[in-house]
Each structure stands twice: as structure tokens, then as C-alpha cells.
């Protein structure tokens, strides 16, 4: 079983094989964690993203990390939160699943996720964290990833993840 860890900090500084970006469908940059990743990676990242011709919501695409400590960036497009009736949960889970598939393809052993969709896209942070942890727990063992860091920018998100990670994965089965 892979190790799942909550950390508080800046994902651009993570010394892991791959970091995940919370991107938009254009893949051409933006604010929040996307802006921070593009600034830290340098202009080559935007040039690489242009060649990907966008990405659907719920999907993810890989580029090199350029000036980042991470070798790869997986650009995932989370859903905008519209109230929960537009398959937001399913689309968010799909982002985490797709990143684990990319991790397997790129032989990534350590992977760091931000709290996708919980900033500009307004997904409720508790609900998003539960989906993130459940989806990673469900799919990580087939990915070859040994360490997953959930990198939380603020204390509140960090506390949410810590609580979820402390709880057993399937309490009914233990
Ligand atoms: N390291 C880790 N987490 C961060 C960092 C950082 N350096 N900076 C912000 N966060 P957001 P979204 C947290 O808005 O909601 C962009 O413009 C932040 O506190 O970055 O998926 C894209 O281009 C929050 O918890 O992403 C899209 O247009 C989380 O990262 C749109 O925003 C996600 O917040 C995507 O919105």
C-alpha cells in the first residue's frame, strides 16, 4: 500500500517525480496554483502546454517540469462547482484517477496533488478532499506510485486531509 501524506506548503517546491496542476481547459495558464507552477517552471512550460491543444474537464495531460524540482507536471482540469448536479463529484474523481494513470505511464513513484477545484472553481473543500482521498486509495495500488503528497496551501485544508487520512480506508471491513 502506498503512503498517503498531507503537507502544508507550496507544491512548486515539492521534490517529487510529478506534481499535479489545477489547470483549465485551455492549459495556457491562469491564477492560483496554475500561475505559481508556470512561474516556477519557466516559459518552456507554456510552450509545451500549447502543443497539447487543451484538455477536457476530468482529464489530465503531462508535460516535463522544466525548472521545477519535479520531473513531470500532470495538468488536470477539475470541474467548476455549480452546486453538485453537474457531475462535479465524478469529474473531480476522474482527475485523480487520470493522474494515477499518467503516473503509471511515466513510471512515477512519488506524486504531489493540490486540492483541485477548491480555489477559483469553488468546490467545497471537505467534499473535494474526501473524493481525492477515496479515489487515490482506490486506484493507487495499480499505479506503481509509492508516495502521494496532498499539498495543502492553507491550514484549514491541511486539517481536513489529516482527519481523512487518519481514518481507516474501509471502517466497515476492519
Ligand atoms: N501550492 C499548493 N496549493 C496551492 C498553491 C500552491 N502554490 N496556490 C494555490 N493553491 P486554484 P482551481 C491551492 O484556484 O480551484 C486557475 O486560474 C488553493 O489554495 O489554484 O482548480 C486555473 O488556470 C486551492 O486550495 O485551482 C483555472 O482557471 C487549490 O490550490 C482555475 O484557477 C486550488 O485552487 C482552477 O481553479
PDB file of C-alpha atoms and ligand atoms in Angstrom:
ATOM      1  CA  UNK A   1       0.000   0.000   0.000  1.00  0.00           C
ATOM      2  CA  UNK A   2       1.311   3.437  -0.931  1.00  0.00           C
ATOM      3  CA  UNK A   3       1.896   6.066   1.705  1.00  0.00           C
ATOM      4  CA  UNK A   4      -0.584   8.978   1.605  1.00  0.00           C
ATOM      5  CA  UNK A   5       0.562  12.137   3.395  1.00  0.00           C
ATOM      6  CA  UNK A   6      -0.893  15.624   3.976  1.00  0.00           C
ATOM      7  CA  UNK A   7       1.595  18.505   3.865  1.00  0.00           C
ATOM      8  CA  UNK A   8       1.115  22.234   4.172  1.00  0.00           C
ATOM      9  CA  UNK A   9       3.068  24.364   1.722  1.00  0.00           C
ATOM     10  CA  UNK A  10       3.793  25.317  -1.862  1.00  0.00           C
ATOM     11  CA  UNK A  11       3.517  22.479  -4.372  1.00  0.00           C
ATOM     12  CA  UNK A  12       6.077  24.081  -6.707  1.00  0.00           C
ATOM     13  CA  UNK A  13       8.801  23.231  -4.177  1.00  0.00           C
ATOM     14  CA  UNK A  14       7.945  19.552  -3.884  1.00  0.00           C
ATOM     15  CA  UNK A  15      10.908  17.273  -4.699  1.00  0.00           C
ATOM     16  CA  UNK A  16       8.749  14.515  -6.188  1.00  0.00           C
ATOM     17  CA  UNK A  17       8.693  12.779  -9.570  1.00  0.00           C
ATOM     18  CA  UNK A  18       5.492  14.570 -10.614  1.00  0.00           C
ATOM     19  CA  UNK A  19       3.312  17.401  -9.365  1.00  0.00           C
ATOM     20  CA  UNK A  20      -0.284  17.909 -10.434  1.00  0.00           C
ATOM     21  CA  UNK A  21      -1.507  21.280 -11.675  1.00  0.00           C
ATOM     22  CA  UNK A  22      -5.097  22.506 -11.208  1.00  0.00           C
ATOM     23  CA  UNK A  23      -5.408  23.825 -14.748  1.00  0.00           C
ATOM     24  CA  UNK A  24      -8.244  24.959 -17.029  1.00  0.00           C
ATOM     25  CA  UNK A  25      -9.336  23.505 -20.365  1.00  0.00           C
ATOM     26  CA  UNK A  26      -7.044  25.839 -22.357  1.00  0.00           C
ATOM     27  CA  UNK A  27      -3.927  24.600 -20.486  1.00  0.00           C
ATOM     28  CA  UNK A  28      -2.494  28.050 -21.151  1.00  0.00           C
ATOM     29  CA  UNK A  29      -2.056  29.124 -17.547  1.00  0.00           C
ATOM     30  CA  UNK A  30      -4.079  31.117 -15.044  1.00  0.00           C
ATOM     31  CA  UNK A  31      -4.037  32.167 -11.406  1.00  0.00           C
ATOM     32  CA  UNK A  32      -3.769  30.141  -8.197  1.00  0.00           C
ATOM     33  CA  UNK A  33      -1.607  27.052  -8.250  1.00  0.00           C
ATOM     34  CA  UNK A  34      -1.539  27.130 -12.080  1.00  0.00           C
ATOM     35  CA  UNK A  35       0.095  30.575 -12.073  1.00  0.00           C
ATOM     36  CA  UNK A  36       2.584  29.518  -9.394  1.00  0.00           C
ATOM     37  CA  UNK A  37       3.577  26.394 -11.354  1.00  0.00           C
ATOM     38  CA  UNK A  38       4.075  28.324 -14.602  1.00  0.00           C
ATOM     39  CA  UNK A  39       6.182  30.975 -12.836  1.00  0.00           C
ATOM     40  CA  UNK A  40       8.368  28.373 -11.153  1.00  0.00           C
ATOM     41  CA  UNK A  41       8.742  26.125 -14.213  1.00  0.00           C
ATOM     42  CA  UNK A  42       9.635  28.971 -16.585  1.00  0.00           C
ATOM     43  CA  UNK A  43       8.353  29.891 -20.074  1.00  0.00           C
ATOM     44  CA  UNK A  44       9.154  26.497 -21.589  1.00  0.00           C
ATOM     45  CA  UNK A  45       6.159  25.105 -19.716  1.00  0.00           C
ATOM     46  CA  UNK A  46       3.718  27.345 -21.598  1.00  0.00           C
ATOM     47  CA  UNK A  47       5.336  26.362 -24.897  1.00  0.00           C
ATOM     48  CA  UNK A  48       4.901  22.674 -24.011  1.00  0.00           C
ATOM     49  CA  UNK A  49       1.292  23.235 -22.952  1.00  0.00           C
ATOM     50  CA  UNK A  50       0.463  24.936 -26.261  1.00  0.00           C
ATOM     51  CA  UNK A  51       1.344  21.716 -28.075  1.00  0.00           C
ATOM     52  CA  UNK A  52      -1.273  19.775 -26.065  1.00  0.00           C
ATOM     53  CA  UNK A  53      -4.232  21.691 -27.614  1.00  0.00           C
ATOM     54  CA  UNK A  54      -6.228  21.900 -24.412  1.00  0.00           C
ATOM     55  CA  UNK A  55      -7.720  19.271 -22.133  1.00  0.00           C
ATOM     56  CA  UNK A  56     -11.267  18.228 -21.218  1.00  0.00           C
ATOM     57  CA  UNK A  57     -12.670  18.648 -17.743  1.00  0.00           C
ATOM     58  CA  UNK A  58     -11.941  15.487 -15.744  1.00  0.00           C
ATOM     59  CA  UNK A  59      -8.899  14.647 -17.854  1.00  0.00           C
ATOM     60  CA  UNK A  60      -5.163  15.319 -17.393  1.00  0.00           C
ATOM     61  CA  UNK A  61      -2.135  15.681 -19.671  1.00  0.00           C
ATOM     62  CA  UNK A  62       1.600  15.533 -18.924  1.00  0.00           C
ATOM     63  CA  UNK A  63       4.489  17.884 -19.646  1.00  0.00           C
ATOM     64  CA  UNK A  64       8.044  17.993 -18.331  1.00  0.00           C
ATOM     65  CA  UNK A  65       8.632  20.100 -15.205  1.00  0.00           C
ATOM     66  CA  UNK A  66      11.419  22.230 -16.734  1.00  0.00           C
ATOM     67  CA  UNK A  67      12.833  24.439 -13.913  1.00  0.00           C
ATOM     68  CA  UNK A  68      10.757  22.723 -11.227  1.00  0.00           C
ATOM     69  CA  UNK A  69      12.259  20.153  -8.858  1.00  0.00           C
ATOM     70  CA  UNK A  70       9.611  17.734 -10.189  1.00  0.00           C
ATOM     71  CA  UNK A  71      10.413  15.902 -13.415  1.00  0.00           C
ATOM     72  CA  UNK A  72       6.799  15.998 -14.641  1.00  0.00           C
ATOM     73  CA  UNK A  73       3.710  18.161 -14.367  1.00  0.00           C
ATOM     74  CA  UNK A  74       0.330  16.498 -14.815  1.00  0.00           C
ATOM     75  CA  UNK A  75      -2.136  19.218 -15.823  1.00  0.00           C
ATOM     76  CA  UNK A  76      -5.567  18.166 -14.537  1.00  0.00           C
ATOM     77  CA  UNK A  77      -8.741  20.097 -15.273  1.00  0.00           C
ATOM     78  CA  UNK A  78     -11.137  19.995 -12.356  1.00  0.00           C
ATOM     79  CA  UNK A  79     -14.821  20.907 -12.590  1.00  0.00           C
ATOM     80  CA  UNK A  80     -16.256  24.295 -11.699  1.00  0.00           C
ATOM     81  CA  UNK A  81     -18.648  23.800  -8.763  1.00  0.00           C
ATOM     82  CA  UNK A  82     -22.238  24.598  -9.855  1.00  0.00           C
ATOM     83  CA  UNK A  83     -23.995  23.107  -6.823  1.00  0.00           C
ATOM     84  CA  UNK A  84     -23.378  19.399  -7.329  1.00  0.00           C
ATOM     85  CA  UNK A  85     -25.871  18.490 -10.068  1.00  0.00           C
ATOM     86  CA  UNK A  86     -23.457  18.615 -12.998  1.00  0.00           C
ATOM     87  CA  UNK A  87     -21.427  15.513 -12.157  1.00  0.00           C
ATOM     88  CA  UNK A  88     -18.872  17.632 -10.323  1.00  0.00           C
ATOM     89  CA  UNK A  89     -18.018  14.702  -7.997  1.00  0.00           C
ATOM     90  CA  UNK A  90     -17.461  12.292 -10.876  1.00  0.00           C
ATOM     91  CA  UNK A  91     -15.371  14.783 -12.835  1.00  0.00           C
ATOM     92  CA  UNK A  92     -13.192  15.551  -9.822  1.00  0.00           C
ATOM     93  CA  UNK A  93     -12.632  11.834  -9.121  1.00  0.00           C
ATOM     94  CA  UNK A  94     -11.734  11.399 -12.783  1.00  0.00           C
ATOM     95  CA  UNK A  95      -8.915  13.992 -12.421  1.00  0.00           C
ATOM     96  CA  UNK A  96      -7.281  11.996  -9.626  1.00  0.00           C
ATOM     97  CA  UNK A  97      -7.737   8.710 -11.482  1.00  0.00           C
ATOM     98  CA  UNK A  98      -6.265  10.114 -14.699  1.00  0.00           C
ATOM     99  CA  UNK A  99      -3.230  11.450 -12.833  1.00  0.00           C
ATOM    100  CA  UNK A 100      -2.582   7.986 -11.408  1.00  0.00           C
ATOM    101  CA  UNK A 101      -2.811   6.562 -14.936  1.00  0.00           C
ATOM    102  CA  UNK A 102      -0.295   9.164 -16.150  1.00  0.00           C
ATOM    103  CA  UNK A 103       1.910   8.249 -13.182  1.00  0.00           C
ATOM    104  CA  UNK A 104       1.949   4.627 -14.308  1.00  0.00           C
ATOM    105  CA  UNK A 105       2.758   5.621 -17.918  1.00  0.00           C
ATOM    106  CA  UNK A 106       5.663   7.829 -16.786  1.00  0.00           C
ATOM    107  CA  UNK A 107       6.945   5.449 -14.080  1.00  0.00           C
ATOM    108  CA  UNK A 108       6.343   7.999 -11.353  1.00  0.00           C
ATOM    109  CA  UNK A 109       6.988   6.766  -7.807  1.00  0.00           C
ATOM    110  CA  UNK A 110       6.227   9.981  -5.891  1.00  0.00           C
ATOM    111  CA  UNK A 111       3.352  12.280  -6.747  1.00  0.00           C
ATOM    112  CA  UNK A 112       2.004  15.525  -5.233  1.00  0.00           C
ATOM    113  CA  UNK A 113      -1.564  16.784  -5.648  1.00  0.00           C
ATOM    114  CA  UNK A 114      -3.006  20.218  -4.838  1.00  0.00           C
ATOM    115  CA  UNK A 115      -6.648  20.463  -3.710  1.00  0.00           C
ATOM    116  CA  UNK A 116      -8.004  20.554  -7.275  1.00  0.00           C
ATOM    117  CA  UNK A 117     -11.089  22.774  -7.881  1.00  0.00           C
ATOM    118  CA  UNK A 118     -11.220  24.162  -4.320  1.00  0.00           C
ATOM    119  CA  UNK A 119      -9.928  27.661  -5.180  1.00  0.00           C
ATOM    120  CA  UNK A 120     -11.255  29.669  -8.118  1.00  0.00           C
ATOM    121  CA  UNK A 121     -13.570  26.747  -9.051  1.00  0.00           C
ATOM    122  CA  UNK A 122     -15.307  26.849  -5.606  1.00  0.00           C
ATOM    123  CA  UNK A 123     -15.678  23.103  -4.976  1.00  0.00           C
ATOM    124  CA  UNK A 124     -16.478  22.634  -1.246  1.00  0.00           C
ATOM    125  CA  UNK A 125     -13.137  21.720   0.363  1.00  0.00           C
ATOM    126  CA  UNK A 126     -14.384  18.894   2.631  1.00  0.00           C
ATOM    127  CA  UNK A 127     -16.220  17.170  -0.164  1.00  0.00           C
ATOM    128  CA  UNK A 128     -13.281  17.610  -2.562  1.00  0.00           C
ATOM    129  CA  UNK A 129     -10.792  16.187  -0.051  1.00  0.00           C
ATOM    130  CA  UNK A 130     -12.968  13.126   0.573  1.00  0.00           C
ATOM    131  CA  UNK A 131     -13.159  12.456  -3.181  1.00  0.00           C
ATOM    132  CA  UNK A 132      -9.389  12.973  -3.520  1.00  0.00           C
ATOM    133  CA  UNK A 133      -8.502  10.570  -0.711  1.00  0.00           C
ATOM    134  CA  UNK A 134     -11.093   7.921  -1.659  1.00  0.00           C
ATOM    135  CA  UNK A 135     -10.098   7.948  -5.332  1.00  0.00           C
ATOM    136  CA  UNK A 136      -6.374   7.779  -4.632  1.00  0.00           C
ATOM    137  CA  UNK A 137      -6.841   4.971  -2.092  1.00  0.00           C
ATOM    138  CA  UNK A 138      -8.893   3.036  -4.617  1.00  0.00           C
ATOM    139  CA  UNK A 139      -6.507   3.342  -7.571  1.00  0.00           C
ATOM    140  CA  UNK A 140      -3.007   3.938  -6.226  1.00  0.00           C
ATOM    141  CA  UNK A 141      -2.002   0.305  -5.878  1.00  0.00           C
ATOM    142  CA  UNK A 142      -2.190  -0.309  -9.634  1.00  0.00           C
ATOM    143  CA  UNK A 143      -0.222   2.824 -10.479  1.00  0.00           C
ATOM    144  CA  UNK A 144       3.250   1.986  -9.166  1.00  0.00           C
ATOM    145  CA  UNK A 145       3.193   5.180  -7.058  1.00  0.00           C
ATOM    146  CA  UNK A 146       4.686   4.670  -3.606  1.00  0.00           C
ATOM    147  CA  UNK A 147       4.162   8.108  -2.055  1.00  0.00           C
ATOM    148  CA  UNK A 148       1.292  10.552  -2.572  1.00  0.00           C
ATOM    149  CA  UNK A 149       1.570  14.007  -1.004  1.00  0.00           C
ATOM    150  CA  UNK A 150      -1.598  16.074  -0.695  1.00  0.00           C
ATOM    151  CA  UNK A 151      -0.110  19.564  -0.622  1.00  0.00           C
ATOM    152  CA  UNK A 152      -2.423  21.983   1.180  1.00  0.00           C
ATOM    153  CA  UNK A 153      -1.904  25.695   0.783  1.00  0.00           C
ATOM    154  CA  UNK A 154      -3.863  26.703   3.874  1.00  0.00           C
ATOM    155  CA  UNK A 155      -4.242  25.344   7.383  1.00  0.00           C
ATOM    156  CA  UNK A 156      -7.939  24.529   7.003  1.00  0.00           C
ATOM    157  CA  UNK A 157      -7.365  22.249   4.023  1.00  0.00           C
ATOM    158  CA  UNK A 158      -4.409  20.640   5.805  1.00  0.00           C
ATOM    159  CA  UNK A 159      -6.627  19.827   8.822  1.00  0.00           C
ATOM    160  CA  UNK A 160      -9.314  18.313   6.573  1.00  0.00           C
ATOM    161  CA  UNK A 161      -6.829  15.979   4.865  1.00  0.00           C
ATOM    162  CA  UNK A 162      -5.179  14.965   8.123  1.00  0.00           C
ATOM    163  CA  UNK A 163      -8.529  13.944   9.549  1.00  0.00           C
ATOM    164  CA  UNK A 164      -9.418  11.915   6.464  1.00  0.00           C
ATOM    165  CA  UNK A 165      -6.023  10.216   6.271  1.00  0.00           C
ATOM    166  CA  UNK A 166      -6.149   9.254   9.948  1.00  0.00           C
ATOM    167  CA  UNK A 167      -9.429   7.403   9.400  1.00  0.00           C
ATOM    168  CA  UNK A 168      -9.265   3.810   8.136  1.00  0.00           C
ATOM    169  CA  UNK A 169      -9.991   3.394   4.444  1.00  0.00           C
ATOM    170  CA  UNK A 170     -12.915   0.999   4.891  1.00  0.00           C
ATOM    171  CA  UNK A 171     -14.068   1.096   8.517  1.00  0.00           C
ATOM    172  CA  UNK A 172     -16.820  -1.444   7.874  1.00  0.00           C
ATOM    173  CA  UNK A 173     -14.275  -4.079   6.852  1.00  0.00           C
ATOM    174  CA  UNK A 174     -11.856  -3.843   9.796  1.00  0.00           C
TER     175      UNK A 174
HETATM  176  N1  LIG B   1       0.712  25.174  -3.812  1.00  0.00           N
HETATM  177  C1  LIG B   1      -0.298  24.385  -3.395  1.00  0.00           C
HETATM  178  N2  LIG B   1      -1.582  24.739  -3.435  1.00  0.00           N
HETATM  179  C2  LIG B   1      -1.880  25.971  -3.903  1.00  0.00           C
HETATM  180  C3  LIG B   1      -0.896  26.869  -4.372  1.00  0.00           C
HETATM  181  C4  LIG B   1       0.450  26.421  -4.316  1.00  0.00           C
HETATM  182  N3  LIG B   1       1.473  27.188  -4.741  1.00  0.00           N
HETATM  183  N4  LIG B   1      -1.511  28.009  -4.792  1.00  0.00           N
HETATM  184  C5  LIG B   1      -2.831  27.842  -4.575  1.00  0.00           C
HETATM  185  N5  LIG B   1      -3.057  26.615  -4.042  1.00  0.00           N
HETATM  186  P1  LIG B   1      -6.888  27.096  -7.636  1.00  0.00           P
HETATM  187  P2  LIG B   1      -8.995  25.580  -9.036  1.00  0.00           P
HETATM  188  C6  LIG B   1      -4.323  25.972  -3.654  1.00  0.00           C
HETATM  189  O1  LIG B   1      -7.713  28.315  -7.638  1.00  0.00           O
HETATM  190  O2  LIG B   1      -9.979  25.884  -7.972  1.00  0.00           O
HETATM  191  C7  LIG B   1      -6.590  28.822 -12.257  1.00  0.00           C
HETATM  192  O3  LIG B   1      -6.692  30.135 -12.726  1.00  0.00           O
HETATM  193  C8  LIG B   1      -5.532  26.834  -3.395  1.00  0.00           C
HETATM  194  O4  LIG B   1      -5.462  27.402  -2.082  1.00  0.00           O
HETATM  195  O5  LIG B   1      -5.441  27.215  -7.966  1.00  0.00           O
HETATM  196  O6  LIG B   1      -8.908  24.182  -9.559  1.00  0.00           O
HETATM  197  C9  LIG B   1      -6.611  27.795 -13.378  1.00  0.00           C
HETATM  198  O7  LIG B   1      -5.987  28.279 -14.545  1.00  0.00           O
HETATM  199  C10 LIG B   1      -6.651  25.830  -3.525  1.00  0.00           C
HETATM  200  O8  LIG B   1      -6.781  25.080  -2.318  1.00  0.00           O
HETATM  201  O9  LIG B   1      -7.472  25.985  -8.679  1.00  0.00           O
HETATM  202  C11 LIG B   1      -8.075  27.572 -13.580  1.00  0.00           C
HETATM  203  O10 LIG B   1      -8.636  28.563 -14.418  1.00  0.00           O
HETATM  204  C12 LIG B   1      -6.138  24.875  -4.610  1.00  0.00           C
HETATM  205  O11 LIG B   1      -4.735  25.149  -4.734  1.00  0.00           O
HETATM  206  C13 LIG B   1      -8.645  27.705 -12.191  1.00  0.00           C
HETATM  207  O12 LIG B   1      -7.749  28.544 -11.465  1.00  0.00           O
HETATM  208  C14 LIG B   1      -6.796  25.039  -5.960  1.00  0.00           C
HETATM  209  O13 LIG B   1      -7.062  26.416  -6.211  1.00  0.00           O
HETATM  210  C15 LIG B   1      -8.697  26.375 -11.484  1.00  0.00           C
HETATM  211  O14 LIG B   1      -9.341  26.540 -10.246  1.00  0.00           O
END
